[in-house]
mmCIF file of C-alpha atoms in Angstrom:
data_model
loop_
_atom_site.group_PDB
_atom_site.id
_atom_site.type_symbol
_atom_site.label_atom_id
_atom_site.label_comp_id
_atom_site.label_asym_id
_atom_site.label_seq_id
_atom_site.Cartn_x
_atom_site.Cartn_y
_atom_site.Cartn_z
ATOM 1 C CA MET U 1 13.777 18.302 0.472
ATOM 2 C CA THR U 2 15.880 14.888 0.769
ATOM 3 C CA LEU U 3 16.756 14.833 -2.892
ATOM 4 C CA THR U 4 16.754 17.354 -5.572
ATOM 5 C CA SER U 5 17.267 17.314 -9.350
ATOM 6 C CA PRO U 6 19.836 19.182 -11.449
ATOM 7 C CA HIS U 7 16.906 20.161 -13.712
ATOM 8 C CA LEU U 8 13.382 20.538 -12.087
ATOM 9 C CA GLY U 9 11.692 20.510 -15.431
ATOM 10 C CA SER U 10 13.383 17.453 -16.883
ATOM 11 C CA SER U 11 10.927 14.458 -17.112
ATOM 12 C CA GLU U 12 13.795 12.083 -17.440
ATOM 13 C CA ALA U 13 15.163 13.194 -13.984
ATOM 14 C CA TRP U 14 12.468 11.528 -11.938
ATOM 15 C CA THR U 15 11.175 8.054 -11.381
ATOM 16 C CA ASP U 16 8.519 7.157 -8.777
ATOM 17 C CA ALA U 17 11.071 5.631 -6.664
ATOM 18 C CA ARG U 18 13.147 8.777 -6.743
ATOM 19 C CA LEU U 19 10.114 10.806 -6.056
ATOM 20 C CA LEU U 20 8.985 8.723 -3.350
ATOM 21 C CA TYR U 21 12.346 9.215 -1.705
ATOM 22 C CA ALA U 22 12.346 12.905 -2.361
ATOM 23 C CA LEU U 23 8.928 13.410 -0.704
ATOM 24 C CA GLU U 24 9.733 11.434 2.239
ATOM 25 C CA GLU U 25 10.431 14.464 4.531
ATOM 26 C CA VAL U 26 7.283 16.146 3.422
ATOM 27 C CA VAL U 27 5.200 13.236 4.050
ATOM 28 C CA GLU U 28 6.678 13.123 7.699
ATOM 29 C CA LYS U 29 6.175 16.780 8.016
ATOM 30 C CA GLU U 30 2.364 16.592 6.762
ATOM 31 C CA LEU U 31 1.728 13.488 8.891
ATOM 32 C CA ASN U 32 2.927 15.188 12.139
ATOM 33 C CA ARG U 33 0.877 18.244 11.325
ATOM 34 C CA HIS U 34 -2.233 15.850 10.635
ATOM 35 C CA LEU U 35 -1.744 14.035 13.863
ATOM 36 C CA LYS U 36 -1.681 17.188 15.854
ATOM 37 C CA VAL U 37 -4.864 18.625 14.472
ATOM 38 C CA VAL U 38 -6.990 15.448 13.735
ATOM 39 C CA LYS U 39 -9.587 14.276 16.649
ATOM 40 C CA ASP U 40 -10.183 10.960 17.545
ATOM 41 C CA TRP U 41 -13.777 10.118 17.574
ATOM 42 C CA MET U 42 -16.086 7.088 18.458
ATOM 43 C CA PRO U 43 -18.513 5.938 15.611
ATOM 44 C CA HIS U 44 -20.792 4.423 18.286
ATOM 45 C CA GLU U 45 -21.435 7.855 19.480
ATOM 46 C CA TYR U 46 -23.061 9.067 16.371
ATOM 47 C CA VAL U 47 -25.609 6.145 16.050
ATOM 48 C CA PRO U 48 -29.201 6.058 17.224
ATOM 49 C CA TRP U 49 -28.985 2.926 18.987
ATOM 50 C CA SER U 50 -32.262 3.309 20.934
ATOM 51 C CA ASP U 51 -34.049 3.504 17.385
ATOM 52 C CA GLY U 52 -32.847 0.072 16.443
ATOM 53 C CA ARG U 53 -34.858 -3.441 16.787
ATOM 54 C CA ASN U 54 -34.374 -6.704 15.246
ATOM 55 C CA PHE U 55 -34.601 -7.854 11.752
ATOM 56 C CA PRO U 56 -36.128 -11.089 10.596
ATOM 57 C CA GLY U 57 -33.592 -14.038 10.794
ATOM 58 C CA LEU U 58 -32.514 -15.589 14.196
ATOM 59 C CA PHE U 59 -34.810 -13.474 16.136
ATOM 60 C CA GLU U 60 -38.541 -14.503 16.444
ATOM 61 C CA ASP U 61 -39.558 -10.865 17.070
ATOM 62 C CA GLY U 62 -37.694 -9.659 13.845
ATOM 63 C CA GLU U 63 -39.423 -6.801 12.138
ATOM 64 C CA ALA U 64 -39.061 -6.771 8.382
ATOM 65 C CA TRP U 65 -37.976 -3.492 6.801
ATOM 66 C CA GLU U 66 -40.659 -1.275 5.192
ATOM 67 C CA PRO U 67 -39.809 2.074 3.418
ATOM 68 C CA GLN U 68 -41.871 4.170 5.599
ATOM 69 C CA GLN U 69 -39.697 3.237 8.573
ATOM 70 C CA SER U 70 -37.050 5.479 7.263
ATOM 71 C CA LYS U 71 -36.607 9.263 8.280
ATOM 72 C CA VAL U 72 -34.432 9.963 5.435
ATOM 73 C CA THR U 73 -35.416 11.675 2.216
ATOM 74 C CA ASP U 74 -35.470 9.914 -1.072
ATOM 75 C CA ILE U 75 -32.303 11.379 -2.369
ATOM 76 C CA GLY U 76 -30.819 10.815 0.969
ATOM 77 C CA LYS U 77 -31.199 7.185 0.690
ATOM 78 C CA ILE U 78 -29.713 7.094 -2.640
ATOM 79 C CA ALA U 79 -26.546 9.195 -1.675
ATOM 80 C CA LEU U 80 -26.019 7.319 1.546
ATOM 81 C CA VAL U 81 -25.936 3.840 -0.281
ATOM 82 C CA VAL U 82 -23.386 5.285 -3.061
ATOM 83 C CA ASN U 83 -21.364 6.878 -0.235
ATOM 84 C CA LEU U 84 -21.126 3.734 1.940
ATOM 85 C CA LEU U 85 -20.370 1.328 -0.918
ATOM 86 C CA THR U 86 -17.667 3.661 -1.880
ATOM 87 C CA GLU U 87 -16.261 3.512 1.672
ATOM 88 C CA ASP U 88 -16.758 -0.130 1.598
ATOM 89 C CA ASN U 89 -14.062 -0.881 -0.911
ATOM 90 C CA LEU U 90 -11.421 0.360 1.505
ATOM 91 C CA PRO U 91 -9.612 -2.862 1.390
ATOM 92 C CA SER U 92 -8.816 -2.493 -2.373
ATOM 93 C CA TYR U 93 -7.846 1.209 -1.750
ATOM 94 C CA HIS U 94 -5.371 0.289 0.939
ATOM 95 C CA HIS U 95 -3.889 -2.373 -1.187
ATOM 96 C CA GLU U 96 -3.514 0.105 -4.094
ATOM 97 C CA ILE U 97 -1.867 2.973 -2.055
ATOM 98 C CA ALA U 98 0.235 0.660 0.178
ATOM 99 C CA THR U 99 1.712 -0.831 -3.121
ATOM 100 C CA LEU U 100 2.456 2.549 -4.684
ATOM 101 C CA PHE U 101 3.659 4.358 -1.582
ATOM 102 C CA GLY U 102 5.057 1.433 0.519
ATOM 103 C CA ARG U 103 4.572 0.260 4.002
ATOM 104 C CA ASP U 104 7.814 1.726 5.414
ATOM 105 C CA GLY U 105 8.958 5.090 6.849
ATOM 106 C CA ALA U 106 6.753 8.103 6.988
ATOM 107 C CA TRP U 107 4.878 6.965 3.750
ATOM 108 C CA GLY U 108 3.795 3.708 5.474
ATOM 109 C CA THR U 109 2.784 5.356 8.781
ATOM 110 C CA TRP U 110 0.518 7.675 6.577
ATOM 111 C CA VAL U 111 -0.926 4.601 4.633
ATOM 112 C CA HIS U 112 -2.058 2.812 7.776
ATOM 113 C CA ARG U 113 -3.197 5.915 9.667
ATOM 114 C CA TRP U 114 -5.445 6.857 6.658
ATOM 115 C CA THR U 115 -6.742 3.434 6.402
ATOM 116 C CA ALA U 116 -7.762 3.314 10.087
ATOM 117 C CA GLU U 117 -9.351 6.669 9.855
ATOM 118 C CA GLU U 118 -11.342 5.947 6.768
ATOM 119 C CA GLY U 119 -12.421 2.452 8.380
ATOM 120 C CA ARG U 120 -14.466 4.514 10.894
ATOM 121 C CA HIS U 121 -16.561 6.067 8.123
ATOM 122 C CA GLY U 122 -17.770 2.685 6.897
ATOM 123 C CA ILE U 123 -18.400 1.596 10.452
ATOM 124 C CA VAL U 124 -20.534 4.637 11.515
ATOM 125 C CA MET U 125 -22.605 4.776 8.369
ATOM 126 C CA ARG U 126 -23.590 1.134 8.326
ATOM 127 C CA ASP U 127 -24.448 1.234 11.857
ATOM 128 C CA TYR U 128 -26.641 4.189 11.368
ATOM 129 C CA LEU U 129 -28.365 2.982 8.296
ATOM 130 C CA LEU U 130 -29.268 -0.288 10.113
ATOM 131 C CA ALA U 131 -30.163 1.083 13.506
ATOM 132 C CA SER U 132 -32.338 3.759 11.977
ATOM 133 C CA ARG U 133 -33.766 1.481 9.287
ATOM 134 C CA ALA U 134 -32.802 4.193 6.805
ATOM 135 C CA VAL U 135 -32.685 1.778 3.916
ATOM 136 C CA ASP U 136 -33.478 -1.796 2.825
ATOM 137 C CA PRO U 137 -30.674 -3.898 4.624
ATOM 138 C CA ASP U 138 -31.071 -6.796 2.291
ATOM 139 C CA LYS U 139 -30.399 -4.648 -0.806
ATOM 140 C CA LEU U 140 -27.546 -2.848 0.934
ATOM 141 C CA GLU U 141 -25.701 -6.245 1.654
ATOM 142 C CA GLN U 142 -26.365 -7.365 -1.907
ATOM 143 C CA PHE U 143 -25.029 -4.296 -3.267
ATOM 144 C CA ARG U 144 -22.054 -4.531 -0.973
ATOM 145 C CA MET U 145 -21.218 -8.061 -2.095
ATOM 146 C CA SER U 146 -21.724 -7.438 -5.754
ATOM 147 C CA HIS U 147 -19.560 -4.101 -5.556
ATOM 148 C CA MET U 148 -16.728 -5.467 -3.505
ATOM 149 C CA SER U 149 -16.599 -8.923 -5.451
ATOM 150 C CA GLU U 150 -15.683 -6.741 -8.539
ATOM 151 C CA GLY U 151 -12.626 -5.514 -6.877
ATOM 152 C CA PHE U 152 -11.111 -1.901 -7.715
ATOM 153 C CA GLU U 153 -8.431 -0.691 -9.766
ATOM 154 C CA SER U 154 -7.774 3.008 -10.027
ATOM 155 C CA ASP U 155 -7.421 4.746 -13.280
ATOM 156 C CA ASN U 156 -4.144 6.137 -11.739
ATOM 157 C CA ARG U 157 -2.428 2.942 -10.509
ATOM 158 C CA HIS U 158 0.434 3.473 -13.015
ATOM 159 C CA SER U 159 1.973 6.467 -11.424
ATOM 160 C CA MET U 160 2.684 7.740 -7.960
ATOM 161 C CA LEU U 161 2.260 11.393 -9.109
ATOM 162 C CA HIS U 162 -1.231 10.724 -10.890
ATOM 163 C CA SER U 163 -2.321 8.795 -7.689
ATOM 164 C CA VAL U 164 -1.288 11.690 -5.457
ATOM 165 C CA ALA U 165 -2.949 14.447 -7.667
ATOM 166 C CA TYR U 166 -6.091 12.196 -7.882
ATOM 167 C CA VAL U 167 -6.462 11.789 -4.299
ATOM 168 C CA ALA U 168 -6.068 15.575 -3.729
ATOM 169 C CA PHE U 169 -9.122 16.156 -5.487
ATOM 170 C CA GLN U 170 -10.993 12.842 -4.738
ATOM 171 C CA GLU U 171 -10.689 13.437 -1.081
ATOM 172 C CA LEU U 172 -12.345 16.883 -1.251
ATOM 173 C CA ALA U 173 -15.095 15.455 -3.608
ATOM 174 C CA THR U 174 -15.946 12.987 -1.092
ATOM 175 C CA ARG U 175 -16.130 15.512 1.490
ATOM 176 C CA ILE U 176 -18.507 17.537 -0.520
ATOM 177 C CA SER U 177 -20.569 14.603 -1.230
ATOM 178 C CA HIS U 178 -21.001 13.470 2.293
ATOM 179 C CA ARG U 179 -21.657 17.062 3.478
ATOM 180 C CA ASN U 180 -24.362 17.711 1.021
ATOM 181 C CA THR U 181 -25.824 14.105 1.634
ATOM 182 C CA GLY U 182 -26.199 15.323 5.210
ATOM 183 C CA HIS U 183 -27.868 18.659 4.303
ATOM 184 C CA GLN U 184 -30.413 16.782 2.039
ATOM 185 C CA SER U 185 -31.114 13.725 4.272
ATOM 186 C CA GLY U 186 -33.760 15.278 6.295
ATOM 187 C CA ASP U 187 -32.563 13.657 9.636
ATOM 188 C CA PRO U 188 -30.440 15.554 11.877
ATOM 189 C CA VAL U 189 -28.699 12.679 13.340
ATOM 190 C CA CYS U 190 -27.604 11.785 9.730
ATOM 191 C CA ASP U 191 -26.482 15.356 9.081
ATOM 192 C CA ARG U 192 -24.188 15.371 12.204
ATOM 193 C CA MET U 193 -22.652 11.822 11.443
ATOM 194 C CA LEU U 194 -21.785 12.920 7.863
ATOM 195 C CA ALA U 195 -20.321 16.339 9.072
ATOM 196 C CA ARG U 196 -18.012 14.369 11.464
ATOM 197 C CA ILE U 197 -16.920 12.121 8.302
ATOM 198 C CA ALA U 198 -16.553 15.212 5.999
ATOM 199 C CA THR U 199 -14.139 16.795 8.552
ATOM 200 C CA ASP U 200 -11.828 13.650 8.268
ATOM 201 C CA GLU U 201 -12.043 13.778 4.449
ATOM 202 C CA ASN U 202 -10.904 17.461 4.428
ATOM 203 C CA LEU U 203 -7.944 16.767 6.527
ATOM 204 C CA HIS U 204 -7.025 14.155 4.225
ATOM 205 C CA MET U 205 -7.279 16.305 1.370
ATOM 206 C CA VAL U 206 -5.039 19.014 2.824
ATOM 207 C CA PHE U 207 -2.398 16.067 3.321
ATOM 208 C CA TYR U 208 -2.553 15.120 -0.292
ATOM 209 C CA ARG U 209 -2.925 18.625 -1.586
ATOM 210 C CA ASN U 210 0.249 19.837 0.310
ATOM 211 C CA LEU U 211 2.109 16.792 -0.867
ATOM 212 C CA LEU U 212 1.010 17.747 -4.385
ATOM 213 C CA GLY U 213 2.342 21.465 -3.974
ATOM 214 C CA ALA U 214 5.635 19.845 -2.915
ATOM 215 C CA ALA U 215 5.655 17.572 -6.036
ATOM 216 C CA PHE U 216 5.099 20.689 -8.374
ATOM 217 C CA GLU U 217 8.261 22.265 -6.777
ATOM 218 C CA LEU U 218 10.380 19.198 -7.417
ATOM 219 C CA ALA U 219 9.066 18.124 -10.774
ATOM 220 C CA PRO U 220 6.620 20.690 -12.055
ATOM 221 C CA ASP U 221 6.545 19.503 -15.590
ATOM 222 C CA LEU U 222 5.592 15.905 -14.626
ATOM 223 C CA THR U 223 3.115 17.091 -11.857
ATOM 224 C CA MET U 224 1.375 19.426 -14.331
ATOM 225 C CA GLN U 225 0.998 16.567 -16.653
ATOM 226 C CA ALA U 226 -0.326 14.337 -13.961
ATOM 227 C CA VAL U 227 -2.813 17.048 -12.767
ATOM 228 C CA ARG U 228 -3.988 17.582 -16.300
ATOM 229 C CA ASP U 229 -4.621 13.935 -16.886
ATOM 230 C CA VAL U 230 -6.532 13.500 -13.518
ATOM 231 C CA VAL U 231 -8.624 16.526 -13.875
ATOM 232 C CA VAL U 232 -9.715 15.794 -17.514
ATOM 233 C CA ASN U 233 -10.454 12.108 -16.763
ATOM 234 C CA PHE U 234 -11.654 12.523 -13.327
ATOM 235 C CA ARG U 235 -14.128 9.663 -12.149
ATOM 236 C CA MET U 236 -15.282 9.037 -8.412
ATOM 237 C CA PRO U 237 -14.096 5.728 -7.011
ATOM 238 C CA GLY U 238 -17.581 4.334 -6.771
ATOM 239 C CA HIS U 239 -18.036 4.223 -10.408
ATOM 240 C CA GLY U 240 -18.044 0.661 -10.710
ATOM 241 C CA MET U 241 -20.868 0.005 -8.296
ATOM 242 C CA PRO U 242 -24.189 -1.488 -9.458
ATOM 243 C CA GLY U 243 -26.603 1.215 -10.799
ATOM 244 C CA PHE U 244 -24.021 3.941 -10.224
ATOM 245 C CA GLU U 245 -24.845 6.053 -13.340
ATOM 246 C CA ARG U 246 -28.471 6.304 -12.361
ATOM 247 C CA ALA U 247 -27.716 7.058 -8.900
ATOM 248 C CA ALA U 248 -25.068 9.701 -10.000
ATOM 249 C CA ALA U 249 -27.638 11.343 -12.073
ATOM 250 C CA GLN U 250 -30.217 11.574 -9.351
ATOM 251 C CA MET U 251 -27.557 12.885 -7.060
ATOM 252 C CA ALA U 252 -26.804 15.634 -9.767
ATOM 253 C CA ILE U 253 -30.438 16.596 -9.801
ATOM 254 C CA GLY U 254 -30.735 16.355 -6.177
ATOM 255 C CA GLU U 255 -27.547 18.998 -5.807
ATOM 256 C CA ILE U 256 -25.343 16.544 -3.845
ATOM 257 C CA TYR U 257 -22.842 16.353 -6.382
ATOM 258 C CA ASN U 258 -22.996 17.806 -10.004
ATOM 259 C CA LEU U 259 -21.117 19.568 -12.672
ATOM 260 C CA ARG U 260 -21.315 22.938 -10.974
ATOM 261 C CA ILE U 261 -20.204 21.643 -7.453
ATOM 262 C CA HIS U 262 -17.340 19.462 -9.235
ATOM 263 C CA HIS U 263 -16.156 22.507 -10.777
ATOM 264 C CA ASP U 264 -16.686 25.186 -8.072
ATOM 265 C CA ASP U 265 -16.188 22.989 -4.978
ATOM 266 C CA VAL U 266 -13.553 20.506 -5.859
ATOM 267 C CA LEU U 267 -11.444 21.208 -8.885
ATOM 268 C CA GLN U 268 -11.196 25.061 -8.375
ATOM 269 C CA PRO U 269 -10.288 25.298 -4.500
ATOM 270 C CA VAL U 270 -7.272 22.834 -5.033
ATOM 271 C CA LEU U 271 -6.100 24.393 -8.383
ATOM 272 C CA ARG U 272 -6.495 27.770 -7.065
ATOM 273 C CA PHE U 273 -4.696 27.198 -3.581
ATOM 274 C CA LEU U 274 -1.790 25.799 -5.591
ATOM 275 C CA LYS U 275 -1.885 28.380 -8.091
ATOM 276 C CA VAL U 276 -1.504 25.718 -10.747
ATOM 277 C CA LEU U 277 -2.499 27.709 -13.787
ATOM 278 C CA GLU U 278 -0.139 30.627 -12.747
ATOM 279 C CA ILE U 279 2.972 28.397 -12.584
ATOM 280 C CA ASP U 280 5.664 29.486 -14.786
ATOM 281 C CA GLY U 281 9.078 28.272 -15.917
ATOM 282 C CA LEU U 282 7.669 25.092 -17.247
ATOM 283 C CA GLY U 283 9.142 23.049 -20.051
ATOM 284 C CA PRO U 284 7.341 22.466 -23.411
ATOM 285 C CA GLU U 285 5.416 19.359 -22.054
ATOM 286 C CA GLY U 286 4.474 21.117 -18.571
ATOM 287 C CA LEU U 287 3.429 24.237 -20.502
ATOM 288 C CA LYS U 288 1.195 22.282 -22.938
ATOM 289 C CA ALA U 289 -0.472 20.511 -19.993
ATOM 290 C CA GLN U 290 -1.106 23.697 -18.084
ATOM 291 C CA GLU U 291 -2.793 25.231 -21.291
ATOM 292 C CA GLU U 292 -4.869 22.043 -21.828
ATOM 293 C CA LEU U 293 -5.797 22.289 -18.075
ATOM 294 C CA GLY U 294 -7.044 25.999 -18.502
ATOM 295 C CA LEU U 295 -8.937 25.004 -21.661
ATOM 296 C CA TYR U 296 -10.490 22.165 -20.015
ATOM 297 C CA MET U 297 -11.686 24.189 -16.869
ATOM 298 C CA GLY U 298 -13.110 26.810 -19.140
ATOM 299 C CA GLY U 299 -15.060 24.154 -21.119
ATOM 300 C CA LEU U 300 -16.218 22.392 -17.800
ATOM 301 C CA ASP U 301 -17.625 25.828 -16.390
ATOM 302 C CA SER U 302 -19.492 26.230 -19.655
ATOM 303 C CA GLU U 303 -21.063 22.697 -19.457
ATOM 304 C CA ALA U 304 -21.765 23.279 -15.743
ATOM 305 C CA SER U 305 -23.711 26.734 -16.712
ATOM 306 C CA LYS U 306 -25.694 24.563 -19.237
ATOM 307 C CA PHE U 307 -26.473 22.029 -16.394
ATOM 308 C CA ASP U 308 -27.483 24.952 -14.090
ATOM 309 C CA GLU U 309 -29.997 26.230 -16.594
ATOM 310 C CA LYS U 310 -31.653 22.777 -17.068
ATOM 311 C CA LEU U 311 -31.766 22.292 -13.480
ATOM 312 C CA ALA U 312 -33.296 25.483 -12.799
ATOM 313 C CA ALA U 313 -35.925 25.015 -15.608
ATOM 314 C CA ARG U 314 -36.763 21.602 -13.960
ATOM 315 C CA LYS U 315 -37.290 23.246 -10.731
ATOM 316 C CA ALA U 316 -39.453 25.819 -12.262
ATOM 317 C CA ARG U 317 -41.771 23.175 -13.939
ATOM 318 C CA MET U 318 -41.983 21.168 -10.673
ATOM 319 C CA ALA U 319 -43.072 24.318 -8.892
ATOM 320 C CA ALA U 320 -45.761 25.081 -11.372
ATOM 321 C CA ARG U 321 -47.078 21.641 -10.847
ATOM 322 C CA GLY U 322 -47.093 22.108 -7.225
ATOM 323 C CA ARG U 323 -44.667 19.415 -6.361
#
């Protein structure tokens, strides 16, 4: 580490600036590891261009979009729009992390590399949706304009540590959402495209997860409090888009992203890998945060079990009706 504190558990010992400096070597190490394992890929190679045809507008032969033209399931359409609109806000995300992490040194190199990789996701998803006529293109653009015009401010923009903790979970949540959307889309082309995107998101998660682990070594009390705050108040970055609550409810029922998935496939893997609930030697505030985190996870598991029961009952009712 570049900088150490005389008392790792002391909250007063650390500021965002000192932590950024202290973690610079870890960022450089993780950036180099990332660049060795990440694979460049071409968005245009995942798009079914031969399915495309003109829409009305400048072209006399333009064909209006009709729902029956889509090969994608109803839940797939909903999730694809939510996932794409989330990716569309990349300019706001870049501005926020560049402001928090800086544009110089290893931090800056990572910020720009991450942004470039994330940019591919929006490109390939929009090209796929338009070429395959998976969703209404006019509504998609109207949603994009509405969502981006509102801008984006993270719940964790006040703290570098909170932001690192958030993205460690959020990148995994995005991976899971993309992967499950592909499985539920009903279109093998869509499934392959989203699997490619999910691979990137997983690598991004590993970067931030490892960085979070290093933060625990430096400032365990502050990091524990940040993780507690982020987990308890977690919201996906697309929460401000038009109709998000309804779409999220449908995605939960469709088993793309729900409480059980959030608990088992997003929160638990990161917490377990970093052994967050097993860390000892914490000060009073860190210990309190750890205990509160454990209680929250237990409560979330109970809520997820209730959701599982309701979902199973719903499936049974639908099966009985022959649907």
